[in-house]
Short mmCIF file of C-alpha atoms in Angstrom, two decimals:
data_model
loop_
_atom_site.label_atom_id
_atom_site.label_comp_id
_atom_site.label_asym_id
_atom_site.label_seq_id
_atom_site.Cartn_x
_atom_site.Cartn_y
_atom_site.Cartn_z
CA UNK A 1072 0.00 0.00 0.00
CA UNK A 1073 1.37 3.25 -1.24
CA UNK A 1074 1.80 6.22 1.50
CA UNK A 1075 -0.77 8.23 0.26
CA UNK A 1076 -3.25 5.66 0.69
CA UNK A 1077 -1.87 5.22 3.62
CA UNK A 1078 -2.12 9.17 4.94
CA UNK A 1079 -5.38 9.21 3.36
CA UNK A 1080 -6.87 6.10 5.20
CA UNK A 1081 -5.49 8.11 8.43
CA UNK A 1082 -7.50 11.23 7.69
CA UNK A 1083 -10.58 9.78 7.01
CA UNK A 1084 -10.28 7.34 10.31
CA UNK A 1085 -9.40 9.96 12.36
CA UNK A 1086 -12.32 12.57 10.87
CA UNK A 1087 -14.69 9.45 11.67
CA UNK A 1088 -12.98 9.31 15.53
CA UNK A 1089 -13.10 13.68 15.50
CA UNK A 1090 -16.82 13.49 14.69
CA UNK A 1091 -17.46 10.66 17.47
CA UNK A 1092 -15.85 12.29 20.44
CA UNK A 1093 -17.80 15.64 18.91
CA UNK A 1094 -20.92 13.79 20.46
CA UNK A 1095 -19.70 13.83 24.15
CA UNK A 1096 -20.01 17.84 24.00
CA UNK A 1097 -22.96 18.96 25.86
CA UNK A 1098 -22.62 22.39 23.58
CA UNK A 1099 -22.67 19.98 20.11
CA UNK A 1100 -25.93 18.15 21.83
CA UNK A 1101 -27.69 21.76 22.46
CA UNK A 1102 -26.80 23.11 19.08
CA UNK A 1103 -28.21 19.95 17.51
CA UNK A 1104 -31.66 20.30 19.57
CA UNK A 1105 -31.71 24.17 18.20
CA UNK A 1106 -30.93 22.91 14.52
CA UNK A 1107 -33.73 19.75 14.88
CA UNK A 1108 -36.43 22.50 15.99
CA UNK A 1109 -35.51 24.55 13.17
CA UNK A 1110 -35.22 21.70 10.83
CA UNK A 1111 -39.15 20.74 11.89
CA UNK A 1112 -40.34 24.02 11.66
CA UNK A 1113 -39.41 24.52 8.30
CA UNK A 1114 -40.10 20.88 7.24
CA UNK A 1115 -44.13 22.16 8.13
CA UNK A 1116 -43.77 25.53 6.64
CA UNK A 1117 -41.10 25.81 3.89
CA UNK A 1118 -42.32 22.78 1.75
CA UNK A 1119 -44.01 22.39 -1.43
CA UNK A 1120 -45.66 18.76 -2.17
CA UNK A 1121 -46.28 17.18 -5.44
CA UNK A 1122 -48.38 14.58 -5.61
CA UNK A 1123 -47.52 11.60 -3.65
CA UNK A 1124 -43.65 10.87 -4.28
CA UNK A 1125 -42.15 14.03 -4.73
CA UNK A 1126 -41.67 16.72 -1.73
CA UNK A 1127 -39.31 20.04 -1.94
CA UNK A 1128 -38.26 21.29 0.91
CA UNK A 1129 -35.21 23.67 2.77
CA UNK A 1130 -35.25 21.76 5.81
CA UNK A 1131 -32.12 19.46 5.45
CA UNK A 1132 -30.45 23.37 5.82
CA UNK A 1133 -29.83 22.31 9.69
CA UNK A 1134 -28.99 18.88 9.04
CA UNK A 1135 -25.93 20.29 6.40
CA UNK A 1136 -24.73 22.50 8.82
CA UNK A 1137 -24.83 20.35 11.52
CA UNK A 1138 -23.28 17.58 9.34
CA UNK A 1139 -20.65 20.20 8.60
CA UNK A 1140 -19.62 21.23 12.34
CA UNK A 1141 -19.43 18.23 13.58
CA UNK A 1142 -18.44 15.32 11.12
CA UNK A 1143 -19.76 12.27 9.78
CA UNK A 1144 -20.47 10.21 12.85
CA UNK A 1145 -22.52 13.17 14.53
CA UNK A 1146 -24.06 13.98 11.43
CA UNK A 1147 -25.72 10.63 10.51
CA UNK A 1148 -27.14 10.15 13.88
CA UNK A 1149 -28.74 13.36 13.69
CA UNK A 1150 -30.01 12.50 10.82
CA UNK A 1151 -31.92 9.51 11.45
CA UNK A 1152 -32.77 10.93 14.80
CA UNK A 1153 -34.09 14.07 13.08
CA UNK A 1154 -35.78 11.91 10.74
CA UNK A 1155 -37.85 9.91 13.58
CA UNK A 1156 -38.63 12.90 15.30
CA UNK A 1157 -40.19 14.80 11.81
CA UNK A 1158 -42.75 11.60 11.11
CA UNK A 1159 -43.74 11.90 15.26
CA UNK A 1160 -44.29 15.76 15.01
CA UNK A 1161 -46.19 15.24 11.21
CA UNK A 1162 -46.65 11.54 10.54
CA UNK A 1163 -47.11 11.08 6.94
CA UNK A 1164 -48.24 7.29 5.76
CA UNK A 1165 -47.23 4.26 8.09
CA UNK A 1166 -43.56 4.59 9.40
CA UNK A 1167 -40.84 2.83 7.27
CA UNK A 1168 -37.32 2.96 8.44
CA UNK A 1169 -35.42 2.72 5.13
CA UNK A 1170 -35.99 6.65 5.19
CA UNK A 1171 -34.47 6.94 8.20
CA UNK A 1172 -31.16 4.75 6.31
CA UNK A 1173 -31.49 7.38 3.66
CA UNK A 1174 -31.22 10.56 6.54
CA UNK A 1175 -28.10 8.37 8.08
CA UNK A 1176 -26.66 8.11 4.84
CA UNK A 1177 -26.96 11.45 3.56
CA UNK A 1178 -25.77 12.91 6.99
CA UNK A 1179 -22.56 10.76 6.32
CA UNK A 1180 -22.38 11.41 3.24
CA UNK A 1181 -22.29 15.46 3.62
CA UNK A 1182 -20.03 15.05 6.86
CA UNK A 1183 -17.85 13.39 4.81
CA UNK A 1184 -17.42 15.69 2.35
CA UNK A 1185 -17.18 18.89 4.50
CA UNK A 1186 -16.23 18.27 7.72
CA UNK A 1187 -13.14 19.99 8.48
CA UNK A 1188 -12.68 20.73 5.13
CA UNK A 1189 -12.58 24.10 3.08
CA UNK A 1190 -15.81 24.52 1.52
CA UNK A 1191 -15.65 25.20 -1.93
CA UNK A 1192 -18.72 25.52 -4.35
CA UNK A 1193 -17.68 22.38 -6.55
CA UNK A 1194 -17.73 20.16 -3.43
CA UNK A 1195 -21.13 21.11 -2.48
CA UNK A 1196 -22.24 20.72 -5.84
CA UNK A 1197 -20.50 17.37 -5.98
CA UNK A 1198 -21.74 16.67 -2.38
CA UNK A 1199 -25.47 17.41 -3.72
CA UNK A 1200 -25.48 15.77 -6.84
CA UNK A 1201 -24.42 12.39 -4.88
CA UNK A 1202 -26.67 12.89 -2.39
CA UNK A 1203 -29.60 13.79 -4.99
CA UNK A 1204 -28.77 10.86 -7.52
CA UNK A 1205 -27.91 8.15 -4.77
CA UNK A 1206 -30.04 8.69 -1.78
CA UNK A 1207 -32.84 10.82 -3.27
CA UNK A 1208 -33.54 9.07 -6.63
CA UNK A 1209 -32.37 5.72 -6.56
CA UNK A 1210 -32.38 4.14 -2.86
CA UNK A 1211 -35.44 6.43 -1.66
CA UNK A 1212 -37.03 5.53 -5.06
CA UNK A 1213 -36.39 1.91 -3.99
CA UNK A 1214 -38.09 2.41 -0.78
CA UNK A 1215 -41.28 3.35 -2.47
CA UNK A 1216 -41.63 1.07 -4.44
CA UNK A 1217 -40.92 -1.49 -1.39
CA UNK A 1218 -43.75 0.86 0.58
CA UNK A 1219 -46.47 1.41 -2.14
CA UNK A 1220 -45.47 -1.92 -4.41
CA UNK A 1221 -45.67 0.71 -7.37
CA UNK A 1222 -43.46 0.78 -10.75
CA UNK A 1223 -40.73 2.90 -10.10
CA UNK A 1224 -40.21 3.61 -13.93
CA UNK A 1225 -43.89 5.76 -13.38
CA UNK A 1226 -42.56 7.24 -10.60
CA UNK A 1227 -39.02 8.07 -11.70
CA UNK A 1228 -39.29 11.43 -14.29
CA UNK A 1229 -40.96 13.15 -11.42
CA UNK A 1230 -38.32 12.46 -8.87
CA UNK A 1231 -35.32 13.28 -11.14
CA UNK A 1232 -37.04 16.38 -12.23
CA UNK A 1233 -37.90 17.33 -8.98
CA UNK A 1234 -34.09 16.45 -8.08
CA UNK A 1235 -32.44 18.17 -11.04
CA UNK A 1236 -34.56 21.16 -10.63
CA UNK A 1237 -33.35 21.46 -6.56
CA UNK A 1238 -29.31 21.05 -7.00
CA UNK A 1239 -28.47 24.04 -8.39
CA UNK A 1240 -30.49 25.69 -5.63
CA UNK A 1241 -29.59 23.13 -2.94
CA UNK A 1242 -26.17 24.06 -4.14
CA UNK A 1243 -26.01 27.83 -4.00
CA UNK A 1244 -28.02 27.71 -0.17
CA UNK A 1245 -25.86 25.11 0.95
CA UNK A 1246 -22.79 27.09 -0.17
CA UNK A 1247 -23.71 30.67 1.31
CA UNK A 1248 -25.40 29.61 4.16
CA UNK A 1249 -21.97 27.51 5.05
CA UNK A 1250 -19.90 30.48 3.63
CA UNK A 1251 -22.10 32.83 6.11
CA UNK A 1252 -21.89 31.00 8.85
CA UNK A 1253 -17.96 30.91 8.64
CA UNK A 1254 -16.96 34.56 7.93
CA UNK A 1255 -19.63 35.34 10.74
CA UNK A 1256 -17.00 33.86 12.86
CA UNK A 1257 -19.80 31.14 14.18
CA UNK A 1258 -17.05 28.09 12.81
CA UNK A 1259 -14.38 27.81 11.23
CA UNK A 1260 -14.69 24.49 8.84
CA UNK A 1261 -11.33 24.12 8.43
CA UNK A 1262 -8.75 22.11 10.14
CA UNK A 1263 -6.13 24.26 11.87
CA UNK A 1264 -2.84 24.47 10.45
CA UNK A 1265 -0.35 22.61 12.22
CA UNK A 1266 2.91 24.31 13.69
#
């Protein structure tokens, strides 16, 4: 194994073990309470539904930033925690926990990608369009189809227009709202420099 695979398997083990011991801070548990009752209160208000498979919405906002701050590990258990607690406040159809996968997943996924990392508007773009294509179109796609026992080809062109039409604006809130939040002075995103 080469040394940069090497280095690189480091980084991304010890971003995993900096965004578990981010979860013993009472101050990371508060700001995540703040960020899940904003995230419900604008899942109820800021959110347009089509028909029955396709919902736009602003409130994975929280779940980015929080998925930013505080890594990976953090970030996927507030997202399926964030998840459960969304279908108790507004249930919506019979509980089905492959959802709450997707809300792990995509919290990893974004954690990931930005966690002590400089943010930089092609890695939220890249960042959304994985999230959009893998966890948004194909495996929740998949979990409606295991839910309603519908063709997903019927369901499909909605989804992926309802997708493609969200990145680019997905994109440019994720990027100034993380861009805001960091020359405000709130966090800095990136890992210090070493002496």
């Amino acid at each position: 194994m080469s040394q940069n695979n090497r280095n690189s398997e480091r980084k991304t083990g010890s971003r995993f073990a900096a965004s578990f011991a981010e979860l013993k801070s009472t101050k990371t548990i508060a700001f995540c309470g703040v960020m899940a009752a904003l995230a419900v209160v604008l899942s109820l208000v800021a959110r347009i539904q089509i028909g029955n498979y396709v919902r736009i919405g602003f409130s994975e906002l929280p779940n980015i930033l929080v998925d930013t701050m505080f890594g990976p590990v953090a970030g996927g258990i507030f997202g399926g925690a964030l998840d459960i607690l969304k279908f108790i406040v507004k249930p919506t159809g019979a509980y089905f926990p492959g959802f709450t996968l997707s809300a792990v997943l995509g919290g990893l996924i974004y954690g990931a990608v930005f966690y002590k990392r400089k943010i930089t508007l092609p890695r939220v773009f890249a960042a959304n369009l994985f999230v959009k294509g893998a966890v948004n179109i194909v495996l929740n796609s998949f979990w409606l189809y295991l839910l309603y026992n519908r063709g997903v080809v019927g369901m499909m062109p909605a989804r992926i227009m309802a997708n493609l039409i969200m990145l680019p604006i997905d994109t440019a809130l994720c990027y100034f709202m993380l861009k805001g939040v960091q020359k405000a002075g709130v966090v800095s995103f990136e890992r210090p420099a070493r002496a």
